[in-house]
Amino acid sequence: MDIDMKKMPKLGFGLMRLPQKDDEVDRERVCDMVDAYMQAGLNYFDTAYVYHGGKSEIAAKKCIVERYPREDFYIATKLPAWSMKTLEDRDRIFEEQCERAGVDYFDFYLLHSLEDGNNYDTYERLDCFNWGIQKKQEGRIRHFGFSFHGTPELLEKVLDAHPEVEFVQIQLNYLDWENPVVQSGRLYEILHERKIPIIVMEPVKGGTLAQLKPELEAKFKAVRPNDSVASWALRFVASLDGVMTILSGMSTEEQMADNLRTFGNFEPLSADEQSLVTEVRDTILDTPLIGCTSCRYCVDGCPMSIKIPDIFRCVNTLRLYPDDWRAKNFYGNVINGAGRAGDCIQCGQCEGVCPQHLEIITLLQEASEQLDK
């Protein structure tokens, strides 16, 4: 069964940065956000086995599955390579996901974070591609694909070896278009040339493109004074041919409302607006920032409970604004009840799971020198 691109919503609701209350997912607020999203005629929800420490799929059950008819929404989740050692682990995790989410089948099912090295090797060693086909034949999966954080060369290799793949999810935003590590532009070109539907993650780069230097925000506001800075990042991605759905990991009702405005009466970027985005991107890249997208994979397994993405947010703020006292105040809140940057024991767990391949240990040392005073 081919994917009907015309039925797919352009904006997808990513369930990875949900609002929190007392270290738990704030289900009341999530329900309100889900209702606003569904009432706008949108219906694609993206979760994963590891999001929110395993609680995202449960939130999907409570806030979506138990409140709306099953045929009214699409739900996607992912199989994590790093949680599997044996063939039996595939079905064990899948059945656990079905129970967590309260569903008999998933509309979209992905091999999570396929990349060069351990993750891809695990998926091949455990025959996960053929397993996915089997699950589709059983009616437990409607569409099968993978999310990708590897090289263009690996992407072509996987697509050549597995023509059964129906869609691919990639990190794509205007800042990473020519990033030598992420290579968003080249990944997009490969998929578009092969006419493979694209799901986009990190269109706003974990919020990085929602808050720019005042002088850069002013450039966007001069052209579209009523539009948010984040809307420019979303419109950049949504203007590309072949993009099926764009995931936004929305954390607040305000973010939801803003995104619904962007897609409610969508306008592709004009040629002049495209040039402006390029100008802003080039200016941003003159100041090197830590390319953290706040996926938080590094946090779950940290033995010192260091909130790495939040600390990197402080470092990026100081790189842009060296005298910004708010960064150090924010750092104080980050380490309240958690590890400091200087508490890192250099075990390397975080670097092993980072989709951005960041040198986290070295960056935490930089953070400690700036903030642990």
Tab-separated table of C-alpha atoms in Angstrom:
chain	number	residue	atom	x	y	z
A	1	MET	CA	0.000	0.000	0.000
A	2	ASP	CA	1.680	3.182	-1.192
A	3	ILE	CA	1.621	6.297	0.939
A	4	ASP	CA	-1.051	8.729	-0.204
A	5	MET	CA	0.948	11.960	-0.025
A	6	LYS	CA	-2.191	14.043	-0.573
A	7	LYS	CA	-3.697	12.776	2.680
A	8	MET	CA	-0.600	13.465	4.751
A	9	PRO	CA	-0.556	16.614	6.903
A	10	LYS	CA	2.341	18.974	6.234
A	11	LEU	CA	2.831	19.599	9.973
A	12	GLY	CA	3.450	16.624	12.254
A	13	PHE	CA	3.322	16.713	16.050
A	14	GLY	CA	6.588	15.364	17.472
A	15	LEU	CA	6.072	13.910	20.955
A	16	MET	CA	9.665	14.276	22.130
A	17	ARG	CA	9.657	17.666	23.879
A	18	LEU	CA	6.279	17.586	25.611
A	19	PRO	CA	5.470	19.944	28.495
A	20	GLN	CA	6.500	18.618	31.893
A	21	LYS	CA	5.030	18.835	35.369
A	22	ASP	CA	6.974	17.462	38.334
A	23	ASP	CA	9.259	15.490	35.989
A	24	GLU	CA	6.277	13.831	34.325
A	25	VAL	CA	4.565	14.549	31.023
A	26	ASP	CA	1.850	17.131	31.677
A	27	ARG	CA	-0.980	15.185	30.074
A	28	GLU	CA	-3.598	17.875	30.630
A	29	ARG	CA	-1.610	20.365	28.583
A	30	VAL	CA	-0.704	17.760	25.988
A	31	CYS	CA	-4.413	16.940	25.560
A	32	ASP	CA	-5.138	20.618	24.943
A	33	MET	CA	-2.350	20.788	22.358
A	34	VAL	CA	-3.547	17.595	20.672
A	35	ASP	CA	-7.080	18.999	20.484
A	36	ALA	CA	-5.890	22.236	18.878
A	37	TYR	CA	-3.800	20.271	16.392
A	38	MET	CA	-6.605	17.861	15.462
A	39	GLN	CA	-9.161	20.654	15.192
A	40	ALA	CA	-6.901	22.275	12.602
A	41	GLY	CA	-7.326	19.155	10.449
A	42	LEU	CA	-3.873	17.708	11.209
A	43	ASN	CA	-3.288	14.171	12.447
A	44	TYR	CA	0.314	12.844	12.338
A	45	PHE	CA	1.912	12.028	15.701
A	46	ASP	CA	5.544	10.942	16.008
A	47	THR	CA	6.799	9.151	19.109
A	48	ALA	CA	9.572	6.643	19.930
A	49	TYR	CA	10.457	3.915	22.391
A	50	VAL	CA	13.013	6.136	24.131
A	51	TYR	CA	11.300	9.562	24.132
A	52	HIS	CA	10.679	11.008	27.592
A	53	GLY	CA	12.363	7.985	29.137
A	54	GLY	CA	9.745	5.665	27.640
A	55	LYS	CA	6.777	7.802	28.642
A	56	SER	CA	6.053	9.411	25.270
A	57	GLU	CA	4.267	6.353	23.872
A	58	ILE	CA	2.150	6.198	27.033
A	59	ALA	CA	1.294	9.877	26.610
A	60	ALA	CA	0.215	9.098	23.047
A	61	LYS	CA	-2.167	6.466	24.402
A	62	LYS	CA	-3.687	8.720	27.045
A	63	CYS	CA	-3.868	11.935	25.009
A	64	ILE	CA	-4.621	10.615	21.517
A	65	VAL	CA	-5.501	6.925	21.228
A	66	GLU	CA	-8.011	6.849	24.089
A	67	ARG	CA	-9.632	10.126	23.004
A	68	TYR	CA	-10.001	9.852	19.219
A	69	PRO	CA	-11.212	7.146	16.786
A	70	ARG	CA	-8.255	5.074	15.595
A	71	GLU	CA	-8.904	5.858	11.921
A	72	ASP	CA	-8.710	9.619	12.584
A	73	PHE	CA	-4.965	9.821	13.158
A	74	TYR	CA	-1.593	8.461	12.114
A	75	ILE	CA	0.867	7.357	14.779
A	76	ALA	CA	4.545	6.649	14.155
A	77	THR	CA	7.115	5.093	16.464
A	78	LYS	CA	10.606	3.646	16.210
A	79	LEU	CA	12.694	0.554	16.970
A	80	PRO	CA	15.961	1.463	18.780
A	81	ALA	CA	19.106	-0.440	17.773
A	82	TRP	CA	20.798	0.306	21.083
A	83	SER	CA	18.068	-1.534	23.037
A	84	MET	CA	18.444	-4.804	21.107
A	85	LYS	CA	20.889	-7.688	21.340
A	86	THR	CA	18.913	-10.654	20.029
A	87	LEU	CA	16.331	-11.429	17.351
A	88	GLU	CA	13.740	-11.847	20.087
A	89	ASP	CA	14.234	-8.236	21.176
A	90	ARG	CA	12.543	-6.988	18.004
A	91	ASP	CA	9.154	-8.498	18.833
A	92	ARG	CA	9.554	-7.883	22.559
A	93	ILE	CA	10.022	-4.160	22.022
A	94	PHE	CA	7.320	-3.971	19.345
A	95	GLU	CA	4.708	-5.621	21.552
A	96	GLU	CA	5.695	-3.378	24.443
A	97	GLN	CA	5.229	-0.365	22.190
A	98	CYS	CA	1.774	-1.538	21.121
A	99	GLU	CA	0.806	-1.970	24.767
A	100	ARG	CA	2.229	1.396	25.769
A	101	ALA	CA	0.479	3.217	22.945
A	102	GLY	CA	-2.715	1.191	23.187
A	103	VAL	CA	-2.770	0.207	19.497
A	104	ASP	CA	-2.819	-2.981	17.455
A	105	TYR	CA	-0.812	-1.465	14.616
A	106	PHE	CA	1.352	1.552	13.823
A	107	ASP	CA	0.700	3.626	10.720
A	108	PHE	CA	4.388	4.424	10.298
A	109	TYR	CA	7.211	2.396	11.828
A	110	LEU	CA	10.869	3.373	11.664
A	111	LEU	CA	14.244	1.901	12.416
A	112	HIS	CA	15.505	4.609	14.761
A	113	SER	CA	18.558	6.740	14.006
A	114	LEU	CA	20.161	4.662	11.285
A	115	GLU	CA	23.763	5.803	10.916
A	116	ASP	CA	27.229	4.576	10.035
A	117	GLY	CA	28.556	2.077	12.556
A	118	ASN	CA	26.802	0.321	15.400
A	119	ASN	CA	23.196	1.281	14.681
A	120	TYR	CA	23.187	0.243	11.024
A	121	ASP	CA	25.243	-2.867	11.775
A	122	THR	CA	22.720	-3.885	14.443
A	123	TYR	CA	19.751	-3.453	12.125
A	124	GLU	CA	21.445	-5.631	9.502
A	125	ARG	CA	22.712	-8.219	11.995
A	126	LEU	CA	19.229	-8.643	13.433
A	127	ASP	CA	17.602	-8.673	9.970
A	128	CYS	CA	15.352	-5.750	10.905
A	129	PHE	CA	14.478	-4.795	7.346
A	130	ASN	CA	12.981	-8.198	6.563
A	131	TRP	CA	11.373	-8.190	9.987
A	132	GLY	CA	9.708	-4.889	9.102
A	133	ILE	CA	8.355	-6.370	5.865
A	134	GLN	CA	6.958	-9.295	7.830
A	135	LYS	CA	5.257	-6.976	10.295
A	136	LYS	CA	3.746	-5.069	7.393
A	137	GLN	CA	2.433	-8.297	5.857
A	138	GLU	CA	0.885	-9.151	9.232
A	139	GLY	CA	-0.916	-5.809	9.260
A	140	ARG	CA	0.948	-4.587	12.352
A	141	ILE	CA	2.734	-1.862	10.357
A	142	ARG	CA	1.153	0.141	7.545
A	143	HIS	CA	4.313	1.883	6.266
A	144	PHE	CA	7.952	1.015	6.970
A	145	GLY	CA	10.998	3.290	6.870
A	146	PHE	CA	13.840	4.661	8.953
A	147	SER	CA	15.139	7.846	10.500
A	148	PHE	CA	18.628	8.742	9.354
A	149	HIS	CA	21.672	10.455	10.844
A	150	GLY	CA	24.414	9.024	8.640
A	151	THR	CA	26.410	9.990	5.575
A	152	PRO	CA	25.024	10.426	2.048
A	153	GLU	CA	27.115	7.439	0.986
A	154	LEU	CA	25.433	5.224	3.587
A	155	LEU	CA	21.997	6.488	2.618
A	156	GLU	CA	22.544	5.460	-1.003
A	157	LYS	CA	23.909	2.090	0.118
A	158	VAL	CA	20.868	1.380	2.298
A	159	LEU	CA	18.372	2.489	-0.335
A	160	ASP	CA	20.067	0.304	-2.963
A	161	ALA	CA	20.014	-2.703	-0.633
A	162	HIS	CA	16.472	-2.152	0.649
A	163	PRO	CA	14.081	-0.912	-2.033
A	164	GLU	CA	11.229	-1.954	0.255
A	165	VAL	CA	11.718	1.224	2.294
A	166	GLU	CA	8.700	3.492	1.765
A	167	PHE	CA	9.895	6.730	3.368
A	168	VAL	CA	12.904	8.220	5.139
A	169	GLN	CA	13.061	10.737	7.972
A	170	ILE	CA	16.018	13.133	7.893
A	171	GLN	CA	17.235	16.181	9.782
A	172	LEU	CA	16.642	19.138	7.489
A	173	ASN	CA	16.800	22.877	8.097
A	174	TYR	CA	18.349	25.900	6.454
A	175	LEU	CA	21.275	26.023	8.868
A	176	ASP	CA	22.323	22.403	8.204
A	177	TRP	CA	21.830	22.512	4.439
A	178	GLU	CA	25.598	22.514	3.810
A	179	ASN	CA	26.701	21.346	7.272
A	180	PRO	CA	29.650	18.981	6.590
A	181	VAL	CA	28.471	16.612	9.341
A	182	VAL	CA	24.696	16.617	8.823
A	183	GLN	CA	24.711	17.301	5.042
A	184	SER	CA	20.978	17.998	4.958
A	185	GLY	CA	21.026	19.278	1.398
A	186	ARG	CA	22.719	16.219	-0.069
A	187	LEU	CA	20.458	13.811	1.845
A	188	TYR	CA	17.429	15.691	0.547
A	189	GLU	CA	18.714	15.546	-3.027
A	190	ILE	CA	19.282	11.770	-2.867
A	191	LEU	CA	15.769	11.096	-1.605
A	192	HIS	CA	14.131	13.586	-3.943
A	193	GLU	CA	15.915	12.128	-6.972
A	194	ARG	CA	14.609	8.680	-6.031
A	195	LYS	CA	11.111	10.056	-5.361
A	196	ILE	CA	11.108	8.694	-1.814
A	197	PRO	CA	8.730	10.577	0.514
A	198	ILE	CA	10.621	12.638	3.081
A	199	ILE	CA	9.665	13.249	6.687
A	200	VAL	CA	11.637	16.099	8.201
A	201	MET	CA	12.894	16.293	11.775
A	202	GLU	CA	14.594	19.238	13.443
A	203	PRO	CA	13.279	21.879	10.995
A	204	VAL	CA	13.992	24.553	13.624
A	205	LYS	CA	17.157	22.754	14.825
A	206	GLY	CA	15.923	22.087	18.348
A	207	GLY	CA	14.757	25.691	18.749
A	208	THR	CA	18.030	27.235	17.579
A	209	LEU	CA	16.289	28.863	14.610
A	210	ALA	CA	13.432	30.162	16.730
A	211	GLN	CA	15.640	32.607	18.658
A	212	LEU	CA	18.237	34.529	16.692
A	213	LYS	CA	20.361	37.575	17.368
A	214	PRO	CA	18.181	40.706	17.490
A	215	GLU	CA	19.708	42.093	14.313
A	216	LEU	CA	18.878	38.887	12.438
A	217	GLU	CA	15.351	38.734	13.803
A	218	ALA	CA	14.938	42.319	12.631
A	219	LYS	CA	15.744	41.264	9.059
A	220	PHE	CA	12.899	38.756	9.076
A	221	LYS	CA	10.516	41.124	10.859
A	222	ALA	CA	11.164	43.849	8.305
A	223	VAL	CA	9.700	41.591	5.622
A	224	ARG	CA	6.957	39.826	7.591
A	225	PRO	CA	6.411	41.750	10.839
A	226	ASN	CA	3.613	39.501	12.101
A	227	ASP	CA	5.425	36.202	11.549
A	228	SER	CA	7.658	34.449	14.065
A	229	VAL	CA	11.302	33.697	13.394
A	230	ALA	CA	10.512	29.978	13.677
A	231	SER	CA	7.963	30.250	10.870
A	232	TRP	CA	10.755	31.136	8.420
A	233	ALA	CA	12.550	27.874	9.219
A	234	LEU	CA	9.362	25.866	8.773
A	235	ARG	CA	8.465	27.611	5.524
A	236	PHE	CA	11.964	26.938	4.167
A	237	VAL	CA	11.501	23.194	4.607
A	238	ALA	CA	7.843	23.132	3.548
A	239	SER	CA	8.730	24.914	0.292
A	240	LEU	CA	10.856	21.954	-0.851
A	241	ASP	CA	9.392	19.425	-3.281
A	242	GLY	CA	9.027	15.887	-1.961
A	243	VAL	CA	8.703	16.811	1.692
A	244	MET	CA	5.724	14.861	3.016
A	245	THR	CA	5.501	15.852	6.663
A	246	ILE	CA	7.511	18.207	8.880
A	247	LEU	CA	7.821	17.272	12.531
A	248	SER	CA	7.805	19.925	15.197
A	249	GLY	CA	8.560	18.862	18.758
A	250	MET	CA	6.214	21.377	20.332
A	251	SER	CA	6.537	22.041	24.059
A	252	THR	CA	4.006	24.825	24.624
A	253	GLU	CA	0.560	25.927	23.540
A	254	GLU	CA	2.154	29.069	22.100
A	255	GLN	CA	4.428	27.026	19.820
A	256	MET	CA	1.438	24.999	18.681
A	257	ALA	CA	-0.595	28.124	17.907
A	258	ASP	CA	2.291	29.703	16.013
A	259	ASN	CA	2.883	26.587	13.911
A	260	LEU	CA	-0.805	26.264	13.126
A	261	ARG	CA	-0.771	29.864	11.878
A	262	THR	CA	2.210	29.076	9.653
A	263	PHE	CA	0.561	26.077	8.037
A	264	GLY	CA	-3.051	27.244	8.201
A	265	ASN	CA	-2.589	29.522	5.223
A	266	PHE	CA	0.764	28.317	3.973
A	267	GLU	CA	2.862	30.516	1.701
A	268	PRO	CA	6.042	29.096	0.131
A	269	LEU	CA	9.167	31.229	0.315
A	270	SER	CA	9.471	33.718	-2.527
A	271	ALA	CA	12.785	34.107	-4.355
A	272	ASP	CA	13.578	37.237	-2.326
A	273	GLU	CA	12.697	35.477	0.934
A	274	GLN	CA	14.889	32.536	-0.027
A	275	SER	CA	17.784	34.946	-0.546
A	276	LEU	CA	17.139	36.484	2.855
A	277	VAL	CA	17.190	33.071	4.542
A	278	THR	CA	20.542	32.380	2.873
A	279	GLU	CA	21.881	35.720	4.091
A	280	VAL	CA	20.755	35.009	7.658
A	281	ARG	CA	22.211	31.505	7.545
A	282	ASP	CA	25.603	32.755	6.391
A	283	THR	CA	25.654	35.296	9.215
A	284	ILE	CA	24.760	32.670	11.828
A	285	LEU	CA	27.496	30.359	10.583
A	286	ASP	CA	30.067	33.089	11.166
A	287	THR	CA	29.545	32.354	14.892
A	288	PRO	CA	30.140	28.630	15.473
A	289	LEU	CA	27.559	27.176	17.843
A	290	ILE	CA	27.210	23.733	19.375
A	291	GLY	CA	24.938	21.875	16.978
A	292	CYS	CA	22.829	20.258	19.701
A	293	THR	CA	19.181	19.622	18.806
A	294	SER	CA	18.051	18.737	22.364
A	295	CYS	CA	17.000	15.205	21.403
A	296	ARG	CA	18.165	14.252	24.939
A	297	TYR	CA	19.368	10.767	23.994
A	298	CYS	CA	22.536	11.633	25.921
A	299	VAL	CA	20.644	12.467	29.109
A	300	ASP	CA	18.844	9.165	29.683
A	301	GLY	CA	22.023	7.143	30.042
A	302	CYS	CA	24.271	9.693	31.772
A	303	PRO	CA	25.547	8.151	35.047
A	304	MET	CA	26.043	11.647	36.509
A	305	SER	CA	22.550	12.909	35.539
A	306	ILE	CA	24.004	15.819	33.564
A	307	LYS	CA	21.416	17.718	31.532
A	308	ILE	CA	23.755	18.067	28.579
A	309	PRO	CA	21.473	19.838	26.055
A	310	ASP	CA	20.469	22.462	28.607
A	311	ILE	CA	24.109	23.128	29.465
A	312	PHE	CA	24.959	23.475	25.764
A	313	ARG	CA	22.155	26.014	25.473
A	314	CYS	CA	23.977	28.077	28.091
A	315	VAL	CA	27.271	27.747	26.228
A	316	ASN	CA	25.689	28.808	22.931
A	317	THR	CA	24.168	31.832	24.628
A	318	LEU	CA	27.577	32.827	25.951
A	319	ARG	CA	29.183	32.313	22.541
A	320	LEU	CA	26.698	34.749	21.055
A	321	TYR	CA	26.445	37.084	24.039
A	322	PRO	CA	29.556	36.754	26.265
A	323	ASP	CA	28.185	39.088	28.942
A	324	ASP	CA	24.676	37.652	29.157
A	325	TRP	CA	24.119	37.054	32.892
A	326	ARG	CA	20.924	35.115	32.139
A	327	ALA	CA	22.935	32.169	30.835
A	328	LYS	CA	24.619	31.680	34.200
A	329	ASN	CA	21.329	32.085	36.047
A	330	PHE	CA	19.781	29.475	33.761
A	331	TYR	CA	22.738	27.175	34.418
A	332	GLY	CA	22.034	27.389	38.132
A	333	ASN	CA	18.522	26.111	37.489
A	334	VAL	CA	19.798	23.371	35.183
A	335	ILE	CA	22.138	21.846	37.761
A	336	ASN	CA	19.617	22.057	40.595
A	337	GLY	CA	19.189	18.386	41.479
A	338	ALA	CA	21.319	17.312	38.514
A	339	GLY	CA	24.987	17.043	37.559
A	340	ARG	CA	27.257	19.983	36.788
A	341	ALA	CA	29.246	20.136	33.563
A	342	GLY	CA	32.372	19.458	35.587
A	343	ASP	CA	30.892	16.241	37.014
A	344	CYS	CA	31.442	14.464	33.677
A	345	ILE	CA	33.431	11.236	34.198
A	346	GLN	CA	34.224	10.947	30.462
A	347	CYS	CA	32.556	7.538	30.086
A	348	GLY	CA	31.587	8.349	26.496
A	349	GLN	CA	28.023	7.019	26.721
A	350	CYS	CA	26.672	10.338	25.489
A	351	GLU	CA	28.955	10.514	22.458
A	352	GLY	CA	27.946	6.984	21.487
A	353	VAL	CA	24.277	7.937	21.094
A	354	CYS	CA	24.544	11.548	19.853
A	355	PRO	CA	22.935	11.838	16.388
A	356	GLN	CA	24.941	15.011	15.766
A	357	HIS	CA	28.274	13.271	16.543
A	358	LEU	CA	29.237	16.052	18.938
A	359	GLU	CA	32.433	15.871	20.994
A	360	ILE	CA	30.365	16.142	24.142
A	361	ILE	CA	33.148	15.414	26.632
A	362	THR	CA	35.295	18.254	25.285
A	363	LEU	CA	32.306	20.597	25.104
A	364	LEU	CA	31.373	19.857	28.716
A	365	GLN	CA	34.916	20.799	29.705
A	366	GLU	CA	34.435	24.138	27.942
A	367	ALA	CA	31.096	24.562	29.731
A	368	SER	CA	32.659	23.805	33.088
A	369	GLU	CA	35.393	26.383	32.557
A	370	GLN	CA	32.772	29.021	31.828
A	371	LEU	CA	30.035	28.076	34.258
A	372	ASP	CA	31.406	26.086	37.199
A	373	LYS	CA	32.897	29.073	38.965
